[in-house]
Coordinates of C-alpha atoms and ligand atoms in Angstrom, one line a residue:
M23 CA 106.3 157.7 73.7
T24 CA 102.8 159.1 74.4
D25 CA 102.1 161.0 77.7
D26 CA 100.1 158.0 78.8
D27 CA 103.0 155.6 78.3
A28 CA 105.4 157.9 80.1
L29 CA 103.0 158.1 83.0
A30 CA 102.6 154.4 83.1
E31 CA 106.3 153.9 83.1
R32 CA 106.9 156.4 85.9
L33 CA 104.2 154.7 88.0
A34 CA 105.7 151.3 87.2
E35 CA 108.9 152.4 88.8
L36 CA 106.9 153.4 91.9
E37 CA 105.2 149.9 91.9
A38 CA 101.9 151.5 91.0
I39 CA 99.6 150.8 88.1
P40 CA 97.3 153.2 86.3
V41 CA 93.7 151.9 86.5
W42 CA 93.2 152.0 82.7
D43 CA 95.8 149.2 82.4
T44 CA 94.1 146.9 84.9
R45 CA 91.4 146.2 82.3
K46 CA 94.1 144.2 80.5
L47 CA 95.1 142.6 83.8
S48 CA 91.7 141.7 85.1
K49 CA 91.4 138.6 83.0
E50 CA 94.5 137.2 84.7
M51 CA 93.6 138.5 88.2
G52 CA 91.3 135.6 89.2
G53 CA 94.0 133.1 88.3
P54 CA 93.6 130.5 85.6
R55 CA 90.1 129.2 84.8
A56 CA 89.1 125.6 85.1
V57 CA 87.4 123.9 82.2
A58 CA 84.7 121.2 81.9
H59 CA 86.2 117.8 82.0
V60 CA 85.3 114.1 82.5
W61 CA 87.8 111.7 84.2
R62 CA 86.9 108.2 83.1
W63 CA 86.8 105.4 85.7
D64 CA 87.4 102.7 83.1
L65 CA 90.7 104.3 82.1
L66 CA 91.9 105.4 85.6
R67 CA 90.9 102.3 87.7
P68 CA 93.4 99.9 85.9
E69 CA 96.3 102.4 86.8
F70 CA 95.8 101.5 90.5
S71 CA 96.7 97.9 89.7
A72 CA 99.9 99.2 88.2
A73 CA 100.5 101.5 91.1
I74 CA 100.2 98.7 93.6
K75 CA 103.4 97.2 92.0
T76 CA 105.4 100.4 91.8
K77 CA 107.0 102.7 94.3
L78 CA 103.5 103.8 95.3
A79 CA 103.3 100.6 97.3
G80 CA 106.3 101.0 99.6
P81 CA 106.1 101.5 103.3
G82 CA 104.6 104.8 104.3
T83 CA 102.9 105.2 101.0
E84 CA 99.7 103.5 102.0
R85 CA 98.0 106.8 100.9
R86 CA 97.6 105.6 97.3
V87 CA 96.0 108.8 95.9
I88 CA 95.6 109.8 92.3
L89 CA 94.8 113.5 92.0
L90 CA 92.4 114.6 89.3
H91 CA 93.9 117.5 87.4
N92 CA 91.7 120.0 85.6
P93 CA 93.3 120.6 82.2
G94 CA 92.4 124.4 82.4
L95 CA 94.6 124.8 85.5
P96 CA 98.4 124.5 85.9
K97 CA 99.6 121.0 86.9
S98 CA 100.9 122.6 90.2
Y99 CA 97.2 123.2 91.2
A100 CA 96.3 119.5 90.9
A101 CA 92.7 120.7 91.3
A102 CA 89.4 119.6 89.8
T103 CA 88.0 123.1 89.8
H104 CA 89.6 126.4 91.0
T105 CA 88.3 125.7 94.6
L106 CA 87.9 122.0 94.8
N107 CA 90.2 119.0 94.7
G108 CA 89.2 115.6 93.5
A109 CA 91.2 112.4 93.9
L110 CA 90.8 108.7 93.8
Q111 CA 92.2 106.8 96.7
M112 CA 92.9 103.1 97.0
I113 CA 93.6 101.2 100.3
L114 CA 94.5 97.5 100.3
P115 CA 93.5 94.9 102.9
G116 CA 95.7 95.2 106.0
E117 CA 96.8 98.7 105.2
I118 CA 96.6 101.8 107.5
A119 CA 96.7 105.3 106.1
P120 CA 98.6 107.1 108.9
A121 CA 96.7 109.5 111.3
H122 CA 96.9 113.2 110.6
R123 CA 94.8 116.3 110.4
H124 CA 94.8 119.4 108.2
S125 CA 93.0 122.7 107.7
Y126 CA 91.5 121.4 104.5
A127 CA 88.0 119.9 104.9
A128 CA 87.7 116.6 103.2
L129 CA 85.1 114.0 102.3
R130 CA 85.1 110.5 100.9
F131 CA 82.5 109.0 98.5
V132 CA 83.0 105.3 98.4
L133 CA 83.3 103.7 94.9
E134 CA 84.4 100.2 95.4
G135 CA 84.8 97.6 98.2
S136 CA 84.0 97.5 101.8
G137 CA 85.6 96.6 105.1
A138 CA 87.6 99.8 105.6
F139 CA 86.9 102.3 108.3
T140 CA 88.1 105.7 109.2
V141 CA 88.4 107.1 112.7
V142 CA 87.4 110.8 112.6
N143 CA 87.3 113.0 115.7
G144 CA 87.6 109.8 117.8
V145 CA 84.6 108.1 116.1
R146 CA 84.9 104.9 114.1
V147 CA 83.0 105.2 110.8
D148 CA 82.6 102.1 108.5
M149 CA 82.4 102.5 104.8
D150 CA 80.1 100.9 102.2
P151 CA 79.8 101.6 98.5
F152 CA 78.5 105.1 97.7
D153 CA 78.4 106.2 101.3
L154 CA 79.5 109.8 102.0
L155 CA 81.9 110.4 104.9
L156 CA 83.0 113.7 106.2
T157 CA 86.4 114.7 107.5
P158 CA 85.9 118.3 108.7
A159 CA 88.9 120.7 108.9
M160 CA 91.4 119.9 111.7
F161 CA 89.7 116.7 112.8
W162 CA 92.3 113.9 113.3
H163 CA 91.7 111.0 111.0
S164 CA 93.2 107.6 110.0
H165 CA 92.0 105.0 107.6
T166 CA 92.3 101.2 108.3
H167 CA 91.3 98.4 106.0
V168 CA 90.2 95.2 107.6
G169 CA 88.4 93.8 104.6
T170 CA 89.5 91.3 102.0
E171 CA 89.3 93.3 98.7
P172 CA 90.9 96.6 97.7
M173 CA 88.8 99.6 98.4
V174 CA 88.6 102.8 96.3
W175 CA 86.9 106.0 97.1
F176 CA 86.6 109.5 95.7
D177 CA 88.2 112.2 97.9
G178 CA 86.8 115.7 97.7
L179 CA 88.7 118.6 99.4
D180 CA 88.7 122.4 99.5
T181 CA 92.5 122.5 99.2
P182 CA 92.7 125.0 96.4
F183 CA 90.6 127.5 98.3
V184 CA 92.4 127.0 101.7
T185 CA 95.7 127.3 100.0
Y186 CA 94.6 130.5 98.1
M187 CA 93.7 131.9 101.5
Q188 CA 97.2 130.8 102.7
A189 CA 95.5 129.1 105.7
D190 CA 97.0 125.6 104.9
A191 CA 98.2 123.5 107.8
F192 CA 99.0 119.8 108.0
E193 CA 100.1 117.7 111.0
L194 CA 101.0 114.0 111.4
H195 CA 99.7 112.3 114.6
D196 CA 102.1 110.6 117.0
S197 CA 100.3 107.3 116.7
R198 CA 99.9 105.6 113.3
S199 CA 96.2 104.7 113.7
L200 CA 93.6 106.3 116.0
E201 CA 91.5 104.5 118.5
P202 CA 87.9 105.5 118.9
H203 CA 87.6 107.4 122.1
N204 CA 85.1 110.3 121.7
E205 CA 81.9 109.0 123.3
S206 CA 79.9 112.3 123.0
A207 CA 80.8 112.8 119.4
R208 CA 79.8 109.2 118.8
E209 CA 76.5 109.7 120.4
A210 CA 75.8 112.8 118.4
H211 CA 76.7 111.0 115.2
D212 CA 75.3 107.5 115.7
F213 CA 71.8 106.5 114.8
G214 CA 71.6 109.3 112.3
N215 CA 70.1 109.4 108.8
T216 CA 66.6 109.7 110.3
G217 CA 66.4 113.4 110.8
M218 CA 66.6 112.7 114.5
L219 CA 69.6 113.8 116.7
A220 CA 71.2 111.5 119.3
G221 CA 73.1 112.9 122.2
R222 CA 72.7 115.2 125.1
Q223 CA 74.0 118.4 123.7
R224 CA 73.4 120.5 120.7
T225 CA 76.6 122.0 119.4
M226 CA 76.0 124.6 116.8
S227 CA 79.1 123.7 114.8
A228 CA 79.4 124.7 111.2
N229 CA 80.4 121.0 110.7
S230 CA 77.8 118.3 110.6
P231 CA 78.0 116.1 113.7
Q232 CA 76.9 113.3 111.4
L233 CA 80.0 111.9 109.9
I234 CA 78.5 109.4 107.5
Y235 CA 75.5 109.5 105.2
K236 CA 74.5 106.1 104.0
W237 CA 73.8 105.7 100.3
S238 CA 70.9 103.3 101.1
V239 CA 69.1 106.3 102.5
A240 CA 70.0 108.7 99.6
R241 CA 69.0 106.1 97.0
V242 CA 65.5 105.5 98.5
S243 CA 64.9 109.3 98.7
I244 CA 65.8 109.6 95.0
E245 CA 63.7 106.6 94.0
R246 CA 60.7 107.9 95.9
A247 CA 61.0 111.4 94.4
I248 CA 61.2 109.9 90.8
S249 CA 58.2 107.7 91.3
A250 CA 56.2 110.6 92.8
G251 CA 57.2 112.8 89.9
S252 CA 58.8 115.3 92.3
I253 CA 61.4 116.4 89.8
D254 CA 63.3 119.7 89.6
P255 CA 63.5 120.7 85.9
F256 CA 67.2 121.7 86.3
D257 CA 68.5 119.0 88.6
G258 CA 66.1 116.1 88.5
A259 CA 65.4 114.4 91.8
V260 CA 67.8 116.3 94.0
F261 CA 68.5 116.1 97.7
E262 CA 71.1 118.0 99.8
Y263 CA 73.0 116.2 102.5
V264 CA 72.5 118.6 105.5
N265 CA 73.9 119.3 108.9
P266 CA 71.0 118.0 111.1
H267 CA 71.8 120.7 113.8
T268 CA 71.4 123.7 111.5
G269 CA 69.7 122.4 108.3
G270 CA 72.7 124.0 106.5
H271 CA 75.4 122.6 104.4
V272 CA 77.4 119.7 105.8
M273 CA 80.6 121.7 106.1
P274 CA 81.4 125.5 105.9
T275 CA 83.2 125.2 102.6
M276 CA 81.5 122.3 100.7
A277 CA 78.0 121.3 100.0
C278 CA 76.9 117.8 98.9
Y279 CA 73.9 116.6 96.9
A280 CA 72.5 113.4 95.6
Q281 CA 70.7 113.6 92.2
G282 CA 68.7 111.1 90.2
F283 CA 67.4 111.1 86.6
A284 CA 64.8 108.8 85.1
S285 CA 65.8 107.3 81.8
G286 CA 65.2 109.9 79.0
F287 CA 65.3 112.8 81.4
H288 CA 66.6 116.0 79.7
S289 CA 66.9 119.0 82.1
L290 CA 66.7 122.6 81.4
A291 CA 70.0 124.6 81.4
R292 CA 71.2 126.8 84.2
R293 CA 74.5 128.4 85.3
R294 CA 75.8 129.2 88.7
T295 CA 78.8 131.1 90.0
S296 CA 79.6 128.0 92.1
S297 CA 81.7 125.1 90.7
S298 CA 81.0 121.4 91.2
V299 CA 82.5 118.0 90.9
C300 CA 80.1 115.2 90.2
V301 CA 80.6 111.5 90.7
V302 CA 78.4 109.1 88.8
V303 CA 76.9 106.4 91.0
K304 CA 74.9 104.6 88.4
G305 CA 73.6 104.9 84.8
R306 CA 74.7 106.5 81.6
G307 CA 74.2 110.0 80.3
A308 CA 75.7 113.3 79.4
T309 CA 76.2 116.7 80.8
I310 CA 76.0 119.5 78.2
I311 CA 78.4 122.1 79.5
D312 CA 78.7 125.4 77.6
G313 CA 77.2 123.8 74.5
K314 CA 79.5 120.7 74.5
R315 CA 78.3 117.2 75.3
Y316 CA 80.3 115.3 78.0
E317 CA 79.3 111.7 78.1
W318 CA 79.6 109.8 81.4
T319 CA 79.0 106.4 82.9
E320 CA 79.4 104.7 86.3
K321 CA 82.1 106.1 88.6
D322 CA 83.2 108.8 86.1
V323 CA 84.0 112.2 87.6
I324 CA 82.8 115.4 86.0
A325 CA 84.1 119.0 86.6
E326 CA 81.5 121.8 86.1
P327 CA 83.4 125.1 86.2
A328 CA 82.0 128.2 87.7
S329 CA 79.5 130.0 85.6
A330 CA 79.3 127.3 82.9
W331 CA 75.9 126.5 81.4
C332 CA 75.0 122.9 82.6
E333 CA 72.2 120.6 81.4
Y334 CA 71.7 116.9 82.1
V335 CA 70.6 114.1 79.8
A336 CA 70.1 110.5 81.1
Y337 CA 70.3 107.7 78.6
E338 CA 69.5 105.2 81.4
P339 CA 68.1 105.6 84.9
S340 CA 71.0 107.5 86.5
M341 CA 72.2 108.8 89.9
M342 CA 75.1 111.0 90.9
F343 CA 76.8 112.6 93.8
R344 CA 77.6 116.3 93.6
L345 CA 80.2 118.3 95.6
S346 CA 79.8 122.1 95.3
D347 CA 81.7 125.1 96.5
Q348 CA 78.4 127.0 96.9
P349 CA 79.0 127.7 100.7
L350 CA 82.1 129.8 99.8
L351 CA 80.0 132.2 97.7
E352 CA 76.8 132.6 99.8
P353 CA 78.1 134.6 102.8
F354 CA 79.2 137.3 100.4
G355 CA 76.2 137.5 98.1
L356 CA 78.3 136.0 95.3
L357 CA 76.1 133.0 94.4
R358 CA 74.2 133.9 91.3
V359 CA 72.0 131.5 89.5
E360 CA 70.7 132.1 86.0
D361 CA 68.3 130.0 84.0
H362 CA 69.0 129.7 80.3
P363 CA 66.8 132.2 78.3
D364 CA 66.1 129.5 75.6
G365 CA 65.4 126.7 78.2
R366 CA 68.2 124.6 76.7
Q367 CA 71.5 125.1 75.0
S368 CA 71.7 124.4 71.3
S369 CA 74.1 121.4 70.9
Ligands
GTQ401 O1 92.7 110.5 103.0 O2 93.2 111.9 104.5 O3 93.1 112.8 98.6 O4 94.7 114.0 103.7 C1 94.3 114.2 100.1 C2 94.6 114.5 101.4 C3 93.2 112.3 101.0 C4 93.2 111.6 103.3 C5 93.5 113.1 99.9 C6 94.3 113.7 102.5 C7 93.5 112.6 102.2
FE2_402 FE1 93.6 113.7 105.4

């Protein structure tokens, strides 16, 4: 046994580690690493029809949620990236998803159907396809479907991050569904989407008072930018959903964007220390991630891991929604953005 090994052994008995050994450990230290992945809508959507008929459809299981699991992470994470959760949720006509709240921030991005509403923070918010709805941390919420067709939406949550921080909390409400009651929150939130704030008081909350962002508005912004040629070489026609009080991200842990690409658009490549989950609204194309081409079409979900080179190719006019963990990195100076030295990846 070398002197080094003997020292390491004695230190191990004292629950101490010599620093020269941590070089071996440091790869494992940040936990498992997520990989690039596409979850295909055409393959997952039919499984809901099957799930309606199975035990998933029993009383109390109205929350019909299929979690998207990143194959680079252990199944127990059930996460889309190391910080973000992605899921598809179906609600059937007449169903109520029981009222609760949690320390996870959540958002919905509607994929199919209409006629459901959610009550968040005492405000009723109705949902149409491709609308973005916010459920900030610890806000009570319940979902009710009064329409005639099944509804499906994408759920985005910061669960892996909150759980890592061991700050997870979940509470069921005494009543099954919530009645709208919060008039001042409703005022602050209603009549939004215009850059103008309603309501008498300005609350400088880190959460946007606007609880819904209509797709009709995002779509028009993208279309205008594309026809005006106002195109970012990395992200196409890109808009951030913002908190109208602060101009900042919509929630303290998650940022949301809408992006559009003209047919034939091929972006330059860039990598960021943030990770993203993208949901395709319309079109067909591919994201080249670390040199590999991941093809996508409508309602597919794509994971972009932290620090992966990303580049977009649109085969048709395309639009997507992006959820990013960028706000988690910014306060600590950890957001780094690097443009590819060759412009594009070779693939
Ligand atoms: O709809 O409130 O996908 O609480 C995970 C946790 C959805 C929800 C999820 C949740 C919800
Ligand atoms: Fe929830």
